[in-house]
């Protein structure tokens, strides 16, 4: 069974903003119960004809994936249909190639929708020029021409990471290099992926690329991969408390909001601050087909009954798992909740933002929104009060501007808290300003305004996400 490497994202599930390529910004909208994509002029680029649309996720990359009934299709950002909705499942895009299952077998497609080769029982994702493929109940690795570099001989495999892939033959795991050669790191009961020169093996040992076990870890229920900051997420069993502990943390308004333990609502934006890891996670292939059209594989989620912390490359717990909650790192800072109050720690585990806020979001454009006494304001990176908490809603800053609601009126403010235009009651709700446009709600319909407060796209949609580059 394939055990797959996926790279998560800051903010768990969705990142605001996310940039994949310098392309025309698109937004997902819904009308008459069907979803599609529009550009910043309001032109329909992907027909409003689908049950769901995924745009700008680590799974889709720069492609647009649509769901029609229980099948999936693919568009490019110019609105060209690359693959009709015939795929039952999809594997994440890797190195401009993705896997798709039609009928009983999987094939590989390039980013133009051209079918390359296939007929496999299962497939993984291309990393380092190779992808896991399965035939006759056994796994091997194929290159981008379909040539087998490692023949079908393994019970389970991981994708490549740092030039190595974990493989299981019989009851034991080892590693192969990109030539398919077994490299001598073998006879392990469990083997993780290498990241920053380290892998977790046999469940609790940190091992370097030379095969030396350098540190035995405490008994974590989960150990992720090391990131550029030299830290790896770890998880321990959460106390037996209601999941409302997580779900009640965040705030939102009619589908928009800071995401807790998942996406930030239909709006397609939000800082996910619970439940997921920005790292690599292994899981069985059966879990990561898009059976429910999630924008990411379920395997990217840290189990919800675990509490997060971080270890360094020496195996020392830098950010404790004893906190009420620890988020992903956004830059050098991670959100932390301690005794019901929110603050932030840095990659050394030092408290940078004190635990004094009722709610808090990651920094965006040098500003973080906070809630205190049921009103939202902003602090700067020195934890100085930048904008007094006077808003009932506040979105992330982008290019010096943010959308807010004050006393029932919506508008755009600059970093001094001054409104760029007089706030208006007709802007009952606002989403984040991205690509120069912010979704607004008037009555039961959504449209888009520009930074000057002028309606750029009239309110006509049942739902509207923020624009994504």
Tab-separated table of C-alpha atoms in Angstrom:
chain	number	residue	atom	x	y	z
A	1	UNK	CA	0.000	0.000	0.000
A	2	UNK	CA	1.434	3.330	-0.967
A	3	UNK	CA	2.369	5.641	1.825
A	4	UNK	CA	2.387	9.073	0.345
A	5	UNK	CA	4.267	12.280	0.952
A	6	UNK	CA	2.209	15.426	0.746
A	7	UNK	CA	3.347	18.933	1.488
A	8	UNK	CA	0.882	20.889	3.592
A	9	UNK	CA	0.523	24.559	3.836
A	10	UNK	CA	0.789	27.216	6.267
A	11	UNK	CA	-2.511	27.767	7.845
A	12	UNK	CA	-3.668	24.281	7.377
A	13	UNK	CA	-5.896	23.883	4.648
A	14	UNK	CA	-6.049	27.330	3.084
A	15	UNK	CA	-3.547	30.152	2.940
A	16	UNK	CA	-4.373	33.777	2.375
A	17	UNK	CA	-3.081	34.788	-0.001
A	18	UNK	CA	-1.606	31.839	-1.918
A	19	UNK	CA	0.451	32.481	-5.051
A	20	UNK	CA	1.231	29.621	-7.415
A	21	UNK	CA	2.146	31.467	-10.599
A	22	UNK	CA	1.961	34.870	-12.215
A	23	UNK	CA	-1.381	34.240	-13.897
A	24	UNK	CA	-4.668	36.026	-14.314
A	25	UNK	CA	-6.460	36.114	-10.942
A	26	UNK	CA	-9.563	33.927	-10.712
A	27	UNK	CA	-12.310	33.589	-8.119
A	28	UNK	CA	-14.711	30.735	-7.531
A	29	UNK	CA	-18.353	31.845	-7.510
A	30	UNK	CA	-21.729	30.120	-7.383
A	31	UNK	CA	-24.982	30.897	-9.137
A	32	UNK	CA	-28.140	28.777	-9.239
A	33	UNK	CA	-26.376	26.184	-7.149
A	34	UNK	CA	-23.523	25.694	-9.631
A	35	UNK	CA	-19.905	26.779	-9.288
A	36	UNK	CA	-17.282	28.048	-11.697
A	37	UNK	CA	-14.613	30.746	-12.006
A	38	UNK	CA	-14.617	34.392	-13.063
A	39	UNK	CA	-11.812	36.839	-13.775
A	40	UNK	CA	-11.457	40.330	-12.303
A	41	UNK	CA	-13.650	41.764	-15.087
A	42	UNK	CA	-16.469	39.426	-14.108
A	43	UNK	CA	-16.028	37.294	-17.224
A	44	UNK	CA	-16.840	33.615	-16.766
A	45	UNK	CA	-13.640	31.663	-17.352
A	46	UNK	CA	-14.680	28.244	-16.053
A	47	UNK	CA	-18.400	27.616	-16.693
A	48	UNK	CA	-20.714	27.879	-13.708
A	49	UNK	CA	-21.780	24.295	-14.165
A	50	UNK	CA	-20.127	22.303	-11.417
A	51	UNK	CA	-20.828	20.881	-7.989
A	52	UNK	CA	-17.427	21.992	-6.706
A	53	UNK	CA	-14.323	23.784	-7.928
A	54	UNK	CA	-10.796	23.600	-6.469
A	55	UNK	CA	-8.391	26.427	-7.239
A	56	UNK	CA	-4.905	27.159	-5.910
A	57	UNK	CA	-4.346	24.213	-3.598
A	58	UNK	CA	-1.222	22.090	-3.181
A	59	UNK	CA	-3.206	19.290	-4.807
A	60	UNK	CA	-4.226	21.211	-7.922
A	61	UNK	CA	-1.267	23.564	-8.284
A	62	UNK	CA	-1.954	26.008	-11.106
A	63	UNK	CA	-4.795	23.902	-12.520
A	64	UNK	CA	-8.520	24.233	-11.837
A	65	UNK	CA	-10.200	20.979	-10.822
A	66	UNK	CA	-13.978	20.680	-11.153
A	67	UNK	CA	-16.457	18.137	-9.875
A	68	UNK	CA	-19.527	17.104	-11.856
A	69	UNK	CA	-21.582	14.517	-10.034
A	70	UNK	CA	-19.002	12.114	-8.655
A	71	UNK	CA	-16.437	12.678	-11.418
A	72	UNK	CA	-13.611	15.183	-11.772
A	73	UNK	CA	-12.278	17.207	-14.666
A	74	UNK	CA	-9.468	19.701	-15.192
A	75	UNK	CA	-9.233	23.197	-16.700
A	76	UNK	CA	-6.324	25.545	-17.100
A	77	UNK	CA	-6.570	29.119	-15.877
A	78	UNK	CA	-7.352	30.362	-19.369
A	79	UNK	CA	-10.613	28.394	-19.215
A	80	UNK	CA	-9.593	25.583	-21.554
A	81	UNK	CA	-10.992	22.188	-20.607
A	82	UNK	CA	-8.011	19.858	-20.395
A	83	UNK	CA	-9.705	16.717	-19.079
A	84	UNK	CA	-13.460	16.179	-19.206
A	85	UNK	CA	-15.166	15.172	-15.916
A	86	UNK	CA	-14.484	11.447	-16.291
A	87	UNK	CA	-11.989	10.858	-13.486
A	88	UNK	CA	-13.140	9.008	-10.387
A	89	UNK	CA	-10.126	10.049	-8.326
A	90	UNK	CA	-7.095	12.280	-8.722
A	91	UNK	CA	-3.591	12.229	-7.308
A	92	UNK	CA	-1.916	15.555	-6.494
A	93	UNK	CA	0.001	17.443	-9.153
A	94	UNK	CA	3.732	16.842	-8.903
A	95	UNK	CA	6.335	18.182	-11.313
A	96	UNK	CA	3.552	19.180	-13.728
A	97	UNK	CA	2.129	15.644	-13.852
A	98	UNK	CA	-0.930	14.299	-12.051
A	99	UNK	CA	-2.565	10.919	-11.735
A	100	UNK	CA	-6.184	10.271	-12.609
A	101	UNK	CA	-8.318	7.171	-12.193
A	102	UNK	CA	-10.853	6.368	-14.902
A	103	UNK	CA	-12.576	3.023	-14.513
A	104	UNK	CA	-10.353	0.495	-12.772
A	105	UNK	CA	-6.927	1.900	-13.652
A	106	UNK	CA	-4.827	5.000	-13.112
A	107	UNK	CA	-3.059	7.033	-15.799
A	108	UNK	CA	-0.703	9.981	-15.711
A	109	UNK	CA	-1.497	13.301	-17.405
A	110	UNK	CA	0.687	16.327	-18.057
A	111	UNK	CA	-0.374	19.854	-17.094
A	112	UNK	CA	-1.892	20.317	-20.569
A	113	UNK	CA	-4.233	17.393	-19.985
A	114	UNK	CA	-2.394	15.023	-22.329
A	115	UNK	CA	-2.510	11.387	-21.230
A	116	UNK	CA	1.066	10.168	-20.948
A	117	UNK	CA	1.034	6.530	-19.890
A	118	UNK	CA	-0.729	4.375	-17.327
A	119	UNK	CA	-2.910	1.355	-16.775
A	120	UNK	CA	-1.789	1.051	-13.150
A	121	UNK	CA	-3.673	-0.283	-10.148
A	122	UNK	CA	-2.557	2.716	-8.094
A	123	UNK	CA	-0.122	5.605	-8.450
A	124	UNK	CA	1.654	8.209	-6.346
A	125	UNK	CA	3.017	11.653	-7.108
A	126	UNK	CA	6.104	12.601	-9.099
A	127	UNK	CA	8.995	13.768	-6.929
A	128	UNK	CA	12.615	13.810	-8.062
A	129	UNK	CA	11.433	12.669	-11.489
A	130	UNK	CA	9.916	9.422	-10.216
A	131	UNK	CA	6.465	8.283	-9.099
A	132	UNK	CA	5.300	5.141	-7.288
A	133	UNK	CA	3.169	2.816	-9.434
A	134	UNK	CA	1.448	-0.432	-8.539
A	135	UNK	CA	0.814	-3.574	-10.572
A	136	UNK	CA	-0.006	-7.105	-9.475
A	137	UNK	CA	-0.317	-5.955	-5.881
A	138	UNK	CA	3.299	-4.725	-5.721
A	139	UNK	CA	4.884	-1.294	-6.023
A	140	UNK	CA	7.716	0.027	-8.133
A	141	UNK	CA	8.817	3.425	-9.492
A	142	UNK	CA	8.412	4.840	-12.996
A	143	UNK	CA	10.105	7.827	-14.595
A	144	UNK	CA	8.343	10.465	-16.687
A	145	UNK	CA	8.477	8.296	-19.816
A	146	UNK	CA	6.861	5.353	-18.036
A	147	UNK	CA	10.122	3.419	-17.838
A	148	UNK	CA	10.462	1.378	-14.663
A	149	UNK	CA	13.436	2.500	-12.577
A	150	UNK	CA	12.577	0.148	-9.701
A	151	UNK	CA	10.612	-2.967	-10.606
A	152	UNK	CA	7.424	-4.135	-8.903
A	153	UNK	CA	8.700	-5.779	-5.746
A	154	UNK	CA	7.583	-3.757	-2.720
A	155	UNK	CA	4.569	-4.180	-0.450
A	156	UNK	CA	4.472	-0.479	0.425
A	157	UNK	CA	6.380	2.628	-0.595
A	158	UNK	CA	6.624	6.349	0.070
A	159	UNK	CA	7.176	9.049	-2.509
A	160	UNK	CA	10.733	10.285	-2.913
A	161	UNK	CA	12.038	12.917	-0.541
A	162	UNK	CA	15.542	14.360	-0.669
A	163	UNK	CA	16.561	11.733	-3.196
A	164	UNK	CA	15.372	8.744	-1.169
A	165	UNK	CA	12.180	6.738	-0.951
A	166	UNK	CA	11.191	4.404	1.845
A	167	UNK	CA	10.225	0.935	0.599
A	168	UNK	CA	8.892	-2.139	2.354
A	169	UNK	CA	9.755	-5.684	1.386
A	170	UNK	CA	8.357	-8.433	3.588
A	171	UNK	CA	8.103	-7.103	7.137
A	172	UNK	CA	10.934	-4.582	6.930
A	173	UNK	CA	11.526	-1.121	5.509
A	174	UNK	CA	14.568	0.300	3.781
A	175	UNK	CA	15.420	3.076	1.314
A	176	UNK	CA	16.254	3.329	-2.381
A	177	UNK	CA	17.889	6.159	-4.312
A	178	UNK	CA	16.672	7.681	-7.583
A	179	UNK	CA	18.460	4.951	-9.593
A	180	UNK	CA	16.360	2.315	-7.834
A	181	UNK	CA	19.343	1.059	-5.851
A	182	UNK	CA	18.812	0.024	-2.243
A	183	UNK	CA	21.197	2.186	-0.228
A	184	UNK	CA	21.873	0.077	2.834
A	185	UNK	CA	19.499	1.740	5.265
A	186	UNK	CA	17.331	-1.309	5.915
A	187	UNK	CA	15.758	-3.693	8.425
A	188	UNK	CA	13.468	-1.144	10.043
A	189	UNK	CA	9.937	-1.808	11.238
A	190	UNK	CA	8.937	1.765	10.300
A	191	UNK	CA	10.612	4.322	8.053
A	192	UNK	CA	9.709	7.963	7.531
A	193	UNK	CA	10.632	10.401	4.784
A	194	UNK	CA	13.847	12.402	4.915
A	195	UNK	CA	13.531	16.128	5.497
A	196	UNK	CA	16.385	18.464	6.321
A	197	UNK	CA	18.645	15.393	6.346
A	198	UNK	CA	16.673	13.483	8.984
A	199	UNK	CA	14.025	10.763	9.052
A	200	UNK	CA	12.010	9.201	11.858
A	201	UNK	CA	12.490	5.427	11.904
A	202	UNK	CA	11.044	2.659	14.027
A	203	UNK	CA	8.540	5.163	15.348
A	204	UNK	CA	10.792	7.093	17.688
A	205	UNK	CA	14.352	7.451	16.394
A	206	UNK	CA	15.822	10.365	14.448
A	207	UNK	CA	18.182	8.961	11.824
A	208	UNK	CA	20.542	10.897	9.545
A	209	UNK	CA	21.312	10.110	5.906
A	210	UNK	CA	24.331	8.011	6.934
A	211	UNK	CA	22.017	5.689	8.859
A	212	UNK	CA	23.122	6.886	12.287
A	213	UNK	CA	20.403	7.083	14.919
A	214	UNK	CA	21.080	10.335	16.693
A	215	UNK	CA	18.211	10.712	19.145
A	216	UNK	CA	15.404	8.628	20.597
A	217	UNK	CA	12.232	10.709	20.853
A	218	UNK	CA	9.568	10.538	23.497
A	219	UNK	CA	6.511	8.495	22.592
A	220	UNK	CA	4.728	10.854	20.191
A	221	UNK	CA	1.584	9.780	18.401
A	222	UNK	CA	2.643	11.768	15.349
A	223	UNK	CA	5.933	13.107	14.010
A	224	UNK	CA	5.939	15.229	10.858
A	225	UNK	CA	8.770	16.372	8.636
A	226	UNK	CA	11.338	19.057	9.401
A	227	UNK	CA	10.700	22.400	7.781
A	228	UNK	CA	13.114	25.136	6.672
A	229	UNK	CA	13.083	26.519	10.216
A	230	UNK	CA	14.595	23.259	11.457
A	231	UNK	CA	11.465	22.213	13.358
A	232	UNK	CA	9.163	19.248	12.917
A	233	UNK	CA	5.581	19.084	14.180
A	234	UNK	CA	4.763	16.436	16.744
A	235	UNK	CA	1.489	15.382	18.274
A	236	UNK	CA	0.342	13.733	21.506
A	237	UNK	CA	-3.075	12.466	22.472
A	238	UNK	CA	-5.452	15.232	23.389
A	239	UNK	CA	-7.258	15.082	26.701
A	240	UNK	CA	-10.781	13.708	26.508
A	241	UNK	CA	-12.540	16.972	25.803
A	242	UNK	CA	-15.224	18.019	23.379
A	243	UNK	CA	-14.189	18.894	19.846
A	244	UNK	CA	-15.987	22.158	20.519
A	245	UNK	CA	-12.724	23.102	22.193
A	246	UNK	CA	-11.375	23.484	18.686
A	247	UNK	CA	-14.439	24.435	16.713
A	248	UNK	CA	-15.452	27.330	18.933
A	249	UNK	CA	-12.090	29.070	18.793
A	250	UNK	CA	-12.509	30.873	15.515
A	251	UNK	CA	-14.879	33.461	14.222
A	252	UNK	CA	-16.596	34.013	10.939
A	253	UNK	CA	-19.584	35.478	9.248
A	254	UNK	CA	-21.811	33.649	6.799
A	255	UNK	CA	-19.136	31.498	5.305
A	256	UNK	CA	-16.211	33.863	5.684
A	257	UNK	CA	-13.859	33.660	8.573
A	258	UNK	CA	-10.657	32.566	10.102
A	259	UNK	CA	-10.603	28.805	9.720
A	260	UNK	CA	-10.365	26.615	12.750
A	261	UNK	CA	-9.488	22.984	12.136
A	262	UNK	CA	-10.106	23.375	8.444
A	263	UNK	CA	-10.864	25.943	5.764
A	264	UNK	CA	-11.999	29.410	6.675
A	265	UNK	CA	-15.463	28.896	5.294
A	266	UNK	CA	-16.826	28.915	1.777
A	267	UNK	CA	-15.001	32.128	1.086
A	268	UNK	CA	-11.950	30.130	0.117
A	269	UNK	CA	-9.647	32.035	2.370
A	270	UNK	CA	-8.739	31.901	6.004
A	271	UNK	CA	-5.936	31.088	8.300
A	272	UNK	CA	-6.497	27.537	9.411
A	273	UNK	CA	-5.286	27.447	12.966
A	274	UNK	CA	-6.180	23.977	14.046
A	275	UNK	CA	-5.990	20.388	13.122
A	276	UNK	CA	-3.433	20.370	10.338
A	277	UNK	CA	0.297	20.373	9.860
A	278	UNK	CA	2.419	22.165	7.316
A	279	UNK	CA	4.619	19.179	6.734
A	280	UNK	CA	4.803	15.758	5.205
A	281	UNK	CA	2.429	13.056	6.233
A	282	UNK	CA	2.243	9.440	5.250
A	283	UNK	CA	-1.015	7.668	4.760
A	284	UNK	CA	-2.544	4.929	2.729
A	285	UNK	CA	-3.394	5.614	-0.863
A	286	UNK	CA	-7.012	4.662	-0.304
A	287	UNK	CA	-7.397	7.811	1.781
A	288	UNK	CA	-6.231	10.399	-0.678
A	289	UNK	CA	-8.490	10.023	-3.658
A	290	UNK	CA	-10.865	12.952	-3.722
A	291	UNK	CA	-13.866	10.923	-2.701
A	292	UNK	CA	-15.478	13.931	-1.072
A	293	UNK	CA	-13.861	16.642	-3.186
A	294	UNK	CA	-11.736	18.090	-0.469
A	295	UNK	CA	-9.160	20.571	-1.700
A	296	UNK	CA	-6.499	18.581	0.098
A	297	UNK	CA	-6.074	14.978	0.895
A	298	UNK	CA	-7.435	13.903	4.272
A	299	UNK	CA	-3.978	12.537	4.930
A	300	UNK	CA	-2.642	16.079	5.172
A	301	UNK	CA	-4.566	16.514	8.389
A	302	UNK	CA	-3.081	15.837	11.745
A	303	UNK	CA	-5.494	13.591	13.653
A	304	UNK	CA	-7.902	15.815	15.524
A	305	UNK	CA	-7.375	14.124	18.852
A	306	UNK	CA	-3.726	15.163	18.979
A	307	UNK	CA	-2.154	18.257	20.474
A	308	UNK	CA	0.669	19.842	18.492
A	309	UNK	CA	4.152	20.888	19.466
A	310	UNK	CA	7.508	21.135	17.674
A	311	UNK	CA	10.882	19.442	18.048
A	312	UNK	CA	14.239	20.634	16.705
A	313	UNK	CA	16.785	18.543	14.835
A	314	UNK	CA	18.344	17.452	18.117
A	315	UNK	CA	15.007	15.947	19.126
A	316	UNK	CA	14.387	18.561	21.798
A	317	UNK	CA	10.811	19.752	22.221
A	318	UNK	CA	11.097	23.454	21.433
A	319	UNK	CA	7.376	24.252	21.466
A	320	UNK	CA	5.557	22.277	24.124
A	321	UNK	CA	2.646	19.960	23.438
A	322	UNK	CA	1.278	21.045	26.815
A	323	UNK	CA	-0.244	24.255	25.416
A	324	UNK	CA	-3.987	24.371	24.828
A	325	UNK	CA	-3.245	24.783	21.153
A	326	UNK	CA	-0.238	25.349	18.872
A	327	UNK	CA	-0.627	26.432	15.254
A	328	UNK	CA	1.544	26.176	12.190
A	329	UNK	CA	4.443	28.523	11.658
A	330	UNK	CA	3.730	31.504	9.459
A	331	UNK	CA	7.174	32.918	8.886
A	332	UNK	CA	8.979	32.623	12.194
A	333	UNK	CA	5.850	32.766	14.358
A	334	UNK	CA	3.177	30.294	15.395
A	335	UNK	CA	-0.114	30.944	17.158
A	336	UNK	CA	-0.392	29.513	20.672
A	337	UNK	CA	-3.310	29.387	23.088
A	338	UNK	CA	-2.451	29.227	26.764
A	339	UNK	CA	-5.142	29.112	29.438
A	340	UNK	CA	-7.709	30.375	26.969
A	341	UNK	CA	-5.678	33.358	25.724
A	342	UNK	CA	-3.827	33.706	22.440
A	343	UNK	CA	-0.268	34.784	21.660
A	344	UNK	CA	2.638	33.708	19.449
A	345	UNK	CA	5.961	31.926	19.837
A	346	UNK	CA	9.008	31.990	17.561
A	347	UNK	CA	10.999	29.044	16.227
A	348	UNK	CA	13.109	29.061	19.408
A	349	UNK	CA	9.955	28.514	21.453
A	350	UNK	CA	10.181	32.013	22.921
A	351	UNK	CA	6.981	33.946	23.574
A	352	UNK	CA	6.991	36.896	21.176
A	353	UNK	CA	3.371	37.994	21.434
A	354	UNK	CA	2.054	37.643	25.023
A	355	UNK	CA	-1.021	35.489	25.713
A	356	UNK	CA	-3.488	38.319	26.275
A	357	UNK	CA	-5.874	38.193	23.289
A	358	UNK	CA	-9.325	36.646	23.110
A	359	UNK	CA	-8.597	35.694	19.498
A	360	UNK	CA	-5.629	36.291	17.228
A	361	UNK	CA	-4.668	35.692	13.609
A	362	UNK	CA	-1.258	35.211	11.986
A	363	UNK	CA	0.576	38.248	10.655
A	364	UNK	CA	-0.197	39.320	7.120
A	365	UNK	CA	1.513	42.313	5.549
A	366	UNK	CA	3.030	43.100	8.939
A	367	UNK	CA	-0.296	43.238	10.789
A	368	UNK	CA	-2.245	40.709	12.855
A	369	UNK	CA	-5.928	41.027	13.653
A	370	UNK	CA	-6.907	40.481	17.282
A	371	UNK	CA	-10.141	40.385	19.218
A	372	UNK	CA	-10.560	41.809	22.690
A	373	UNK	CA	-13.840	42.665	24.407
A	374	UNK	CA	-15.756	41.446	21.323
A	375	UNK	CA	-14.124	43.989	19.016
A	376	UNK	CA	-11.382	43.512	16.444
A	377	UNK	CA	-8.282	45.595	15.887
A	378	UNK	CA	-4.710	45.133	14.672
A	379	UNK	CA	-1.268	44.884	16.215
A	380	UNK	CA	2.085	45.250	14.456
A	381	UNK	CA	4.991	42.829	14.693
A	382	UNK	CA	6.322	44.607	17.795
A	383	UNK	CA	2.977	43.894	19.510
A	384	UNK	CA	2.190	47.588	19.510
A	385	UNK	CA	-1.435	48.590	19.025
A	386	UNK	CA	-1.594	49.695	15.396
A	387	UNK	CA	-5.384	50.080	15.051
A	388	UNK	CA	-7.752	50.240	18.014
A	389	UNK	CA	-10.159	47.342	18.364
A	390	UNK	CA	-13.384	48.887	17.102
A	391	UNK	CA	-14.504	46.541	14.325
A	392	UNK	CA	-17.043	43.734	14.348
A	393	UNK	CA	-15.131	42.057	11.513
A	394	UNK	CA	-11.582	42.395	10.214
A	395	UNK	CA	-9.798	40.647	7.339
A	396	UNK	CA	-6.056	40.235	6.672
A	397	UNK	CA	-4.044	43.166	5.355
A	398	UNK	CA	-2.765	42.900	1.802
A	399	UNK	CA	-0.697	45.591	0.100
A	400	UNK	CA	-1.475	47.999	2.907
A	401	UNK	CA	-5.266	47.606	2.885
A	402	UNK	CA	-7.860	45.494	4.707
A	403	UNK	CA	-11.635	45.094	4.574
A	404	UNK	CA	-13.527	45.704	7.845
A	405	UNK	CA	-17.019	46.178	9.231
A	406	UNK	CA	-17.659	48.970	11.739
A	407	UNK	CA	-21.092	49.744	13.193
A	408	UNK	CA	-22.801	47.725	10.484
A	409	UNK	CA	-20.997	49.437	7.612
A	410	UNK	CA	-18.303	47.916	5.429
A	411	UNK	CA	-15.227	49.565	3.985
A	412	UNK	CA	-11.506	49.412	3.298
A	413	UNK	CA	-8.937	50.816	5.733
A	414	UNK	CA	-5.238	51.588	5.458
A	415	UNK	CA	-2.635	50.760	8.098
A	416	UNK	CA	-3.483	53.836	10.136
A	417	UNK	CA	-7.073	52.612	10.486
A	418	UNK	CA	-8.384	55.369	8.221
A	419	UNK	CA	-11.134	54.464	5.767
A	420	UNK	CA	-10.118	54.824	2.143
A	421	UNK	CA	-13.752	55.658	1.350
A	422	UNK	CA	-16.703	56.274	3.658
A	423	UNK	CA	-18.003	52.894	4.890
A	424	UNK	CA	-21.381	51.909	3.483
A	425	UNK	CA	-24.279	49.972	4.985
A	426	UNK	CA	-24.876	48.179	1.693
A	427	UNK	CA	-21.592	46.365	2.203
A	428	UNK	CA	-23.067	44.187	4.913
A	429	UNK	CA	-20.242	41.687	4.770
A	430	UNK	CA	-16.802	41.827	3.186
A	431	UNK	CA	-14.166	39.284	2.310
A	432	UNK	CA	-10.436	39.958	2.008
A	433	UNK	CA	-9.088	42.353	-0.587
A	434	UNK	CA	-7.007	40.339	-3.050
A	435	UNK	CA	-6.014	41.200	-6.603
A	436	UNK	CA	-7.563	44.604	-5.948
A	437	UNK	CA	-11.066	43.257	-5.296
A	438	UNK	CA	-12.985	42.229	-2.172
A	439	UNK	CA	-16.171	40.145	-2.102
A	440	UNK	CA	-19.142	41.980	-0.601
A	441	UNK	CA	-22.605	40.858	0.367
A	442	UNK	CA	-25.736	42.913	-0.127
A	443	UNK	CA	-28.967	41.203	0.793
A	444	UNK	CA	-28.586	37.598	-0.215
A	445	UNK	CA	-26.152	38.131	-3.087
A	446	UNK	CA	-22.401	38.541	-3.392
A	447	UNK	CA	-20.353	40.723	-5.708
A	448	UNK	CA	-16.973	42.485	-5.667
A	449	UNK	CA	-15.797	46.000	-4.863
A	450	UNK	CA	-12.438	47.578	-5.618
A	451	UNK	CA	-10.155	49.344	-3.152
A	452	UNK	CA	-11.929	52.658	-3.797
A	453	UNK	CA	-15.273	51.196	-2.765
A	454	UNK	CA	-16.724	51.137	-6.274
A	455	UNK	CA	-18.717	48.088	-7.284
A	456	UNK	CA	-16.574	46.283	-9.851
A	457	UNK	CA	-18.750	43.186	-10.246
A	458	UNK	CA	-22.432	43.552	-9.253
A	459	UNK	CA	-23.912	41.402	-6.508
A	460	UNK	CA	-25.355	38.406	-8.330
A	461	UNK	CA	-23.768	35.326	-6.816
A	462	UNK	CA	-24.964	33.058	-4.047
A	463	UNK	CA	-21.377	32.559	-2.934
A	464	UNK	CA	-18.093	34.235	-3.846
A	465	UNK	CA	-14.516	33.465	-2.887
A	466	UNK	CA	-11.577	35.827	-2.785
A	467	UNK	CA	-9.541	36.196	-5.973
A	468	UNK	CA	-6.422	34.079	-6.248
A	469	UNK	CA	-3.412	34.793	-8.452
